[in-house]
Amino acid sequence: MVISCLCRAALAVAVALLVPGAATADEIGRVKTVRAAFVERGGATMALAENASIELNDLLSTGPDGALGAVFADGSTMSMGPRSRLVIDEFVFDPDHDRLSMVTRAMAGTFAFASGLIGKLAPRNVVVNTPVSTIGIRGTSFLVQVEEQ
Amino acid sequence: MKACAAILLAGLLVGCAPAARVVLQADADGKVGRIEVRTQRGSQVMTQADPVSEVASATAAPRPPKAISPQEIASVWGQALAVRPRPPKTFNLYFHTGTADLTDESRTSLPAILAAAKDWQHPWIAVSGHADSVGGVEINTRISRQRAEAVREALVKTGVPATAIAVDFHGKGNPLVPTRDGVPEPRNRRVSVTIR
């Protein structure tokens, strides 16, 4: 009886973990490397730590000595140097239903991107916008610099 | 932008820094993709590694791609490149048909996954279950889920922290090798483990 109870509890835990990102349903990426970097989310600004979650519509930024490296759910990576700002405007990773897109907005600073599964499966749907241009990417690594406006 | 406009008005075009520039690079596996830079006035396409495309303003066409030196790349992007995360690593594990039993060969690759996870800073591990297209949607969804769970359990048993693992399952969706419905395909009876 006791054993069956424990089993049930274990099963409940297992089920909870099964839902992708159950604990943080909005998680689309994680911070891997960080130095004086911040996130503006829902009107509040927080300092970022290693392994912190990244969510849709986050505004990521770095200070004068800052740097940030992040990985996204599709395996793409983005890193940024000092005095940089970037917003994740769109991130859809649902390969089963062919719903795949990633749109970021590089507002200022220096960036290094490497494409992931979204770029591989839906190469037309990966876009980086800057204040002056639109960059369409077909599965590759690339660097972006945006002068402060 | 304003400073740039002032310089333009003064007729001193030289020294007007580009507002944005893009450098196409090869992927970690050496492949080079394609980049298109667009403004209101036109576009430029880059298909070879290490040219730079510059844009002065939204109302100017992007300049044709030109060469950029490794020194300049290092001086502008050095700090961003220094913190670039390592490329994620994916392992595929395969199963006997209709079951969540790993093939013997796949079973032997579990320690390699543990070793990679241990070597990874803050590993964020995606375990994704898949099935081939033999049978209905429901049964394949169930099998893909059982496979993913079996792999998670096996990884946790070898010492991978459970908290680092997120499980999902795709039934017959997102096959590694696309087939017609009902075709047995061992390479689609898989669980992919991606360490990010």
Short mmCIF file of C-alpha atoms in Angstrom, two decimals:
data_model
loop_
_atom_site.label_atom_id
_atom_site.label_comp_id
_atom_site.label_asym_id
_atom_site.label_seq_id
_atom_site.Cartn_x
_atom_site.Cartn_y
_atom_site.Cartn_z
CA MET A 1 0.00 0.00 0.00
CA VAL A 2 2.73 2.40 1.04
CA ILE A 3 4.74 1.37 -1.99
CA SER A 4 1.82 1.98 -4.30
CA CYS A 5 1.40 5.42 -2.77
CA LEU A 6 5.05 6.28 -3.34
CA CYS A 7 4.77 5.02 -6.89
CA ARG A 8 1.86 7.30 -7.49
CA ALA A 9 3.75 10.27 -6.11
CA ALA A 10 6.74 9.42 -8.29
CA LEU A 11 4.47 9.14 -11.30
CA ALA A 12 2.98 12.56 -10.58
CA VAL A 13 6.47 14.06 -10.48
CA ALA A 14 7.38 12.29 -13.71
CA VAL A 15 4.27 13.62 -15.44
CA ALA A 16 4.97 17.14 -14.24
CA LEU A 17 8.48 16.94 -15.69
CA LEU A 18 7.23 15.58 -18.98
CA VAL A 19 5.56 18.73 -20.16
CA PRO A 20 8.29 20.64 -21.99
CA GLY A 21 9.56 23.33 -19.67
CA ALA A 22 6.78 22.68 -17.16
CA ALA A 23 8.42 24.72 -14.42
CA THR A 24 9.09 27.66 -16.72
CA ALA A 25 6.62 27.31 -19.54
CA ASP A 26 7.91 30.46 -21.21
CA GLU A 27 11.55 29.45 -21.27
CA ILE A 28 13.02 29.68 -24.76
CA GLY A 29 16.70 29.82 -23.90
CA ARG A 30 19.34 29.89 -21.20
CA VAL A 31 22.21 32.14 -20.26
CA LYS A 32 25.51 30.30 -20.58
CA THR A 33 28.08 33.03 -19.98
CA VAL A 34 27.46 36.37 -18.34
CA ARG A 35 29.30 39.48 -17.20
CA ALA A 36 27.38 42.63 -16.29
CA ALA A 37 24.31 41.71 -18.31
CA PHE A 38 20.64 42.42 -17.69
CA VAL A 39 17.17 41.49 -18.77
CA GLU A 40 14.17 43.77 -18.97
CA ARG A 41 11.03 41.65 -18.62
CA GLY A 42 7.51 42.87 -17.92
CA GLY A 43 8.72 46.34 -16.96
CA ALA A 44 11.34 45.15 -14.43
CA THR A 45 15.10 45.02 -15.00
CA MET A 46 17.11 42.19 -13.43
CA ALA A 47 20.77 41.24 -13.48
CA LEU A 48 21.32 37.96 -15.33
CA ALA A 49 23.16 35.00 -13.82
CA GLU A 50 24.57 31.90 -15.48
CA ASN A 51 21.91 29.32 -16.33
CA ALA A 52 19.09 31.90 -16.03
CA SER A 53 16.05 31.44 -18.28
CA ILE A 54 15.44 33.59 -21.33
CA GLU A 55 11.87 34.27 -22.37
CA LEU A 56 10.07 35.66 -25.39
CA ASN A 57 10.11 39.49 -25.56
CA ASP A 58 13.06 39.75 -23.19
CA LEU A 59 15.23 42.80 -23.74
CA LEU A 60 18.79 41.61 -23.11
CA SER A 61 21.48 44.20 -22.49
CA THR A 62 25.09 44.50 -21.40
CA GLY A 63 26.95 47.23 -19.53
CA PRO A 64 30.18 48.99 -20.63
CA ASP A 65 32.21 45.95 -19.47
CA GLY A 66 29.46 43.42 -20.08
CA ALA A 67 29.11 40.34 -22.24
CA LEU A 68 26.45 37.68 -22.60
CA GLY A 69 26.32 34.25 -24.24
CA ALA A 70 22.98 32.43 -24.63
CA VAL A 71 21.69 29.21 -26.14
CA PHE A 72 18.13 28.74 -27.40
CA ALA A 73 15.81 25.73 -27.39
CA ASP A 74 16.54 24.98 -31.06
CA GLY A 75 20.28 24.87 -30.38
CA SER A 76 21.03 28.26 -31.89
CA THR A 77 23.38 30.53 -29.99
CA MET A 78 23.70 34.29 -29.62
CA SER A 79 26.41 36.20 -27.83
CA MET A 80 26.85 39.90 -27.39
CA GLY A 81 29.68 42.23 -26.42
CA PRO A 82 29.61 45.38 -24.26
CA ARG A 83 26.98 48.14 -24.59
CA SER A 84 24.64 45.90 -26.56
CA ARG A 85 20.88 45.57 -26.61
CA LEU A 86 18.73 42.89 -28.24
CA VAL A 87 15.06 41.93 -28.07
CA ILE A 88 13.65 38.51 -28.92
CA ASP A 89 10.49 39.41 -30.81
CA GLU A 90 9.53 35.96 -32.04
CA PHE A 91 10.56 32.43 -31.13
CA VAL A 92 8.44 29.49 -32.29
CA PHE A 93 9.96 26.02 -32.12
CA ASP A 94 7.32 23.39 -32.95
CA PRO A 95 8.85 21.10 -35.57
CA ASP A 96 5.92 18.64 -35.47
CA HIS A 97 3.58 21.27 -36.87
CA ASP A 98 6.15 23.03 -39.00
CA ARG A 99 5.80 26.13 -36.89
CA LEU A 100 9.32 27.52 -36.72
CA SER A 101 10.56 31.08 -36.56
CA MET A 102 13.04 33.28 -34.77
CA VAL A 103 13.05 37.05 -35.07
CA THR A 104 15.40 39.18 -32.99
CA ARG A 105 15.99 42.90 -32.93
CA ALA A 106 19.60 44.03 -32.52
CA MET A 107 19.26 47.62 -31.29
CA ALA A 108 22.89 48.45 -30.55
CA GLY A 109 26.25 46.78 -30.01
CA THR A 110 28.07 43.72 -31.28
CA PHE A 111 26.61 40.24 -31.76
CA ALA A 112 27.70 36.76 -32.85
CA PHE A 113 24.96 34.34 -33.96
CA ALA A 114 25.06 30.67 -34.89
CA SER A 115 21.98 29.06 -36.39
CA GLY A 116 20.17 26.08 -34.91
CA LEU A 117 17.33 23.77 -35.90
CA ILE A 118 14.94 26.58 -36.81
CA GLY A 119 17.49 27.85 -39.32
CA LYS A 120 17.98 24.33 -40.64
CA LEU A 121 14.29 23.38 -40.95
CA ALA A 122 12.81 26.76 -41.88
CA PRO A 123 15.67 28.86 -43.25
CA ARG A 124 13.33 31.60 -44.46
CA ASN A 125 12.04 32.24 -40.97
CA VAL A 126 15.19 33.44 -39.24
CA VAL A 127 15.51 37.21 -39.24
CA VAL A 128 17.56 39.79 -37.36
CA ASN A 129 16.24 43.32 -37.55
CA THR A 130 18.43 46.35 -36.96
CA PRO A 131 17.27 49.98 -36.82
CA VAL A 132 18.37 50.42 -40.45
CA SER A 133 18.17 46.97 -42.05
CA THR A 134 16.61 43.53 -42.11
CA ILE A 135 18.96 40.55 -42.16
CA GLY A 136 17.59 37.30 -43.55
CA ILE A 137 19.67 34.27 -42.64
CA ARG A 138 19.81 30.89 -44.32
CA GLY A 139 21.51 28.61 -41.81
CA THR A 140 24.88 30.05 -40.99
CA SER A 141 26.99 31.84 -38.43
CA PHE A 142 27.22 35.58 -38.69
CA LEU A 143 28.26 38.73 -36.87
CA VAL A 144 26.27 41.94 -36.53
CA GLN A 145 27.32 45.39 -35.40
CA VAL A 146 24.83 48.18 -34.81
CA GLU A 147 25.97 51.70 -34.02
CA GLU A 148 24.16 53.42 -31.18
CA GLN A 149 21.52 55.64 -32.81
CA MET B 1 22.78 58.92 -36.84
CA LYS B 2 22.54 62.66 -36.23
CA ALA B 3 26.29 63.10 -36.30
CA CYS B 4 26.34 61.09 -39.50
CA ALA B 5 23.68 63.32 -41.08
CA ALA B 6 25.62 66.42 -40.07
CA ILE B 7 28.75 65.07 -41.71
CA LEU B 8 26.74 64.25 -44.82
CA LEU B 9 25.36 67.78 -44.91
CA ALA B 10 28.88 69.14 -44.64
CA GLY B 11 29.69 67.09 -47.70
CA LEU B 12 32.26 65.04 -45.84
CA LEU B 13 31.16 61.59 -46.87
CA VAL B 14 34.42 59.96 -45.87
CA GLY B 15 34.44 58.89 -42.23
CA CYS B 16 30.69 58.41 -41.98
CA ALA B 17 30.56 55.16 -40.03
CA PRO B 18 28.07 52.51 -41.15
CA ALA B 19 25.01 52.31 -38.92
CA ALA B 20 24.98 48.53 -39.16
CA ARG B 21 27.16 45.84 -40.63
CA VAL B 22 26.96 42.11 -41.03
CA VAL B 23 29.71 39.53 -41.50
CA LEU B 24 28.88 36.09 -42.88
CA GLN B 25 30.90 33.30 -41.29
CA ALA B 26 31.18 29.55 -41.72
CA ASP B 27 29.26 27.36 -39.27
CA ALA B 28 31.12 25.21 -36.74
CA ASP B 29 30.90 22.34 -39.26
CA GLY B 30 32.46 24.48 -42.00
CA LYS B 31 29.24 25.07 -43.94
CA VAL B 32 28.55 28.57 -45.19
CA GLY B 33 24.94 29.66 -45.56
CA ARG B 34 23.49 32.73 -47.16
CA ILE B 35 22.62 36.14 -45.82
CA GLU B 36 20.47 38.83 -47.36
CA VAL B 37 20.69 42.37 -46.05
CA ARG B 38 17.74 44.59 -46.95
CA THR B 39 16.88 48.24 -46.48
CA GLN B 40 14.10 50.38 -47.95
CA ARG B 41 16.40 51.04 -50.90
CA GLY B 42 17.72 47.65 -51.89
CA SER B 43 19.38 44.45 -50.84
CA GLN B 44 22.68 42.58 -50.97
CA VAL B 45 23.20 38.84 -50.80
CA MET B 46 26.29 37.20 -49.31
CA THR B 47 27.14 33.56 -49.88
CA GLN B 48 30.86 33.39 -49.08
CA ALA B 49 32.51 33.43 -45.68
CA ASP B 50 34.03 36.59 -44.27
CA PRO B 51 32.77 39.45 -46.38
CA VAL B 52 31.10 42.35 -44.64
CA SER B 53 27.96 44.15 -45.77
CA GLU B 54 27.51 47.67 -44.51
CA VAL B 55 24.41 49.81 -44.25
CA ALA B 56 24.71 53.55 -43.66
CA SER B 57 21.03 54.23 -43.02
CA ALA B 58 17.56 52.83 -43.55
CA THR B 59 17.17 55.04 -46.61
CA ALA B 60 20.41 53.94 -48.26
CA ALA B 61 20.96 50.69 -50.15
CA PRO B 62 23.33 48.22 -48.46
CA ARG B 63 26.84 48.52 -49.86
CA PRO B 64 28.19 45.60 -51.89
CA PRO B 65 29.96 43.02 -49.71
CA LYS B 66 33.68 43.60 -49.28
CA ALA B 67 36.52 41.81 -47.52
CA ILE B 68 37.11 42.27 -43.82
CA SER B 69 40.35 41.37 -42.04
CA PRO B 70 40.55 38.93 -39.13
CA GLN B 71 42.13 41.77 -37.13
CA GLU B 72 39.10 43.97 -37.63
CA ILE B 73 36.73 41.12 -36.77
CA ALA B 74 38.70 40.55 -33.56
CA SER B 75 38.75 44.23 -32.66
CA VAL B 76 35.01 44.79 -33.21
CA TRP B 77 33.51 41.41 -32.23
CA GLY B 78 36.27 39.95 -30.03
CA GLN B 79 34.30 40.29 -26.80
CA ALA B 80 31.09 38.89 -28.29
CA LEU B 81 33.02 35.97 -29.80
CA ALA B 82 34.84 35.30 -26.52
CA VAL B 83 31.56 34.44 -24.79
CA ARG B 84 29.99 32.52 -27.69
CA PRO B 85 28.49 29.33 -26.19
CA ARG B 86 29.90 26.06 -27.48
CA PRO B 87 27.76 24.46 -30.21
CA PRO B 88 25.18 22.06 -28.73
CA LYS B 89 25.92 18.35 -29.03
CA THR B 90 23.28 15.84 -30.13
CA PHE B 91 23.26 12.08 -29.59
CA ASN B 92 20.72 9.81 -31.26
CA LEU B 93 19.66 6.61 -29.51
CA TYR B 94 17.72 3.92 -31.36
CA PHE B 95 15.06 1.40 -30.31
CA HIS B 96 13.66 -1.98 -31.22
CA THR B 97 10.42 -1.71 -33.18
CA GLY B 98 7.28 -1.01 -31.15
CA THR B 99 9.16 -0.89 -27.85
CA ALA B 100 11.04 1.42 -25.53
CA ASP B 101 13.99 -1.02 -25.50
CA LEU B 102 17.24 0.54 -26.62
CA THR B 103 19.27 -1.33 -29.19
CA ASP B 104 22.44 -2.82 -27.69
CA GLU B 105 24.57 -0.40 -29.64
CA SER B 106 22.65 2.62 -28.35
CA ARG B 107 22.83 1.28 -24.80
CA THR B 108 26.61 1.36 -25.00
CA SER B 109 26.60 5.06 -25.93
CA LEU B 110 24.91 6.15 -22.66
CA PRO B 111 28.25 6.64 -20.84
CA ALA B 112 29.41 8.99 -23.62
CA ILE B 113 26.34 11.16 -23.00
CA LEU B 114 27.08 11.23 -19.27
CA ALA B 115 30.70 12.16 -19.97
CA ALA B 116 29.60 15.01 -22.27
CA ALA B 117 27.04 16.27 -19.73
CA LYS B 118 29.65 16.25 -16.95
CA ASP B 119 32.02 18.21 -19.14
CA TRP B 120 29.35 20.82 -19.93
CA GLN B 121 28.86 24.01 -17.95
CA HIS B 122 25.25 24.11 -16.69
CA PRO B 123 24.06 21.41 -19.10
CA TRP B 124 20.52 22.00 -20.41
CA ILE B 125 19.54 18.67 -21.88
CA ALA B 126 16.63 18.07 -24.25
CA VAL B 127 15.48 14.45 -24.48
CA SER B 128 13.08 14.11 -27.45
CA GLY B 129 11.23 10.88 -28.19
CA HIS B 130 10.28 9.83 -31.73
CA ALA B 131 8.64 6.92 -33.52
CA ASP B 132 8.59 5.71 -37.09
CA SER B 133 5.39 5.94 -39.13
CA VAL B 134 4.18 2.34 -38.61
CA GLY B 135 0.85 2.39 -36.75
CA GLY B 136 -1.58 5.10 -35.66
CA VAL B 137 -0.87 8.51 -34.22
CA GLU B 138 -1.92 7.57 -30.70
CA ILE B 139 0.26 4.50 -30.35
CA ASN B 140 3.26 6.31 -31.80
CA THR B 141 2.78 9.24 -29.48
CA ARG B 142 2.71 6.79 -26.56
CA ILE B 143 5.78 4.91 -27.74
CA SER B 144 7.77 8.09 -28.40
CA ARG B 145 6.92 9.22 -24.89
CA GLN B 146 7.90 5.88 -23.34
CA ARG B 147 11.18 5.98 -25.23
CA ALA B 148 11.97 9.49 -24.01
CA GLU B 149 11.12 8.49 -20.43
CA ALA B 150 13.27 5.36 -20.69
CA VAL B 151 16.23 7.44 -21.85
CA ARG B 152 15.74 9.99 -19.11
CA GLU B 153 15.69 7.21 -16.51
CA ALA B 154 18.78 5.60 -18.01
CA LEU B 155 20.64 8.92 -18.01
CA VAL B 156 19.65 9.69 -14.43
CA LYS B 157 20.84 6.20 -13.43
CA THR B 158 24.24 6.86 -14.96
CA GLY B 159 24.48 10.09 -12.95
CA VAL B 160 23.07 12.88 -15.11
CA PRO B 161 21.19 15.29 -12.80
CA ALA B 162 17.43 14.91 -13.36
CA THR B 163 16.94 18.65 -12.98
CA ALA B 164 19.07 19.28 -16.08
CA ILE B 165 16.80 17.17 -18.29
CA ALA B 166 13.65 18.31 -20.10
CA VAL B 167 11.66 15.61 -21.88
CA ASP B 168 9.36 15.98 -24.88
CA PHE B 169 7.95 13.59 -27.46
CA HIS B 170 6.85 13.86 -31.05
CA GLY B 171 5.15 10.60 -32.07
CA LYS B 172 5.74 10.20 -35.77
CA GLY B 173 6.32 13.95 -36.16
CA ASN B 174 9.67 15.47 -37.09
CA PRO B 175 11.25 12.24 -38.42
CA LEU B 176 15.00 12.07 -38.94
CA VAL B 177 14.35 10.34 -42.26
CA PRO B 178 11.04 11.40 -43.86
CA THR B 179 9.03 8.38 -45.12
CA ARG B 180 5.55 7.63 -46.41
CA ASP B 181 3.08 6.70 -43.66
CA GLY B 182 3.37 3.10 -42.51
CA VAL B 183 7.01 2.62 -43.51
CA PRO B 184 9.24 1.02 -40.87
CA GLU B 185 12.40 3.10 -40.48
CA PRO B 186 14.86 2.20 -37.70
CA ARG B 187 16.48 5.64 -37.83
CA ASN B 188 13.17 7.25 -36.88
CA ARG B 189 12.69 5.00 -33.84
CA ARG B 190 14.89 7.27 -31.83
CA VAL B 191 15.39 9.55 -28.91
CA SER B 192 17.62 12.52 -29.52
CA VAL B 193 19.59 13.86 -26.58
CA THR B 194 20.85 17.39 -27.10
CA ILE B 195 23.18 18.99 -24.59
CA ARG B 196 23.03 22.76 -24.82
#
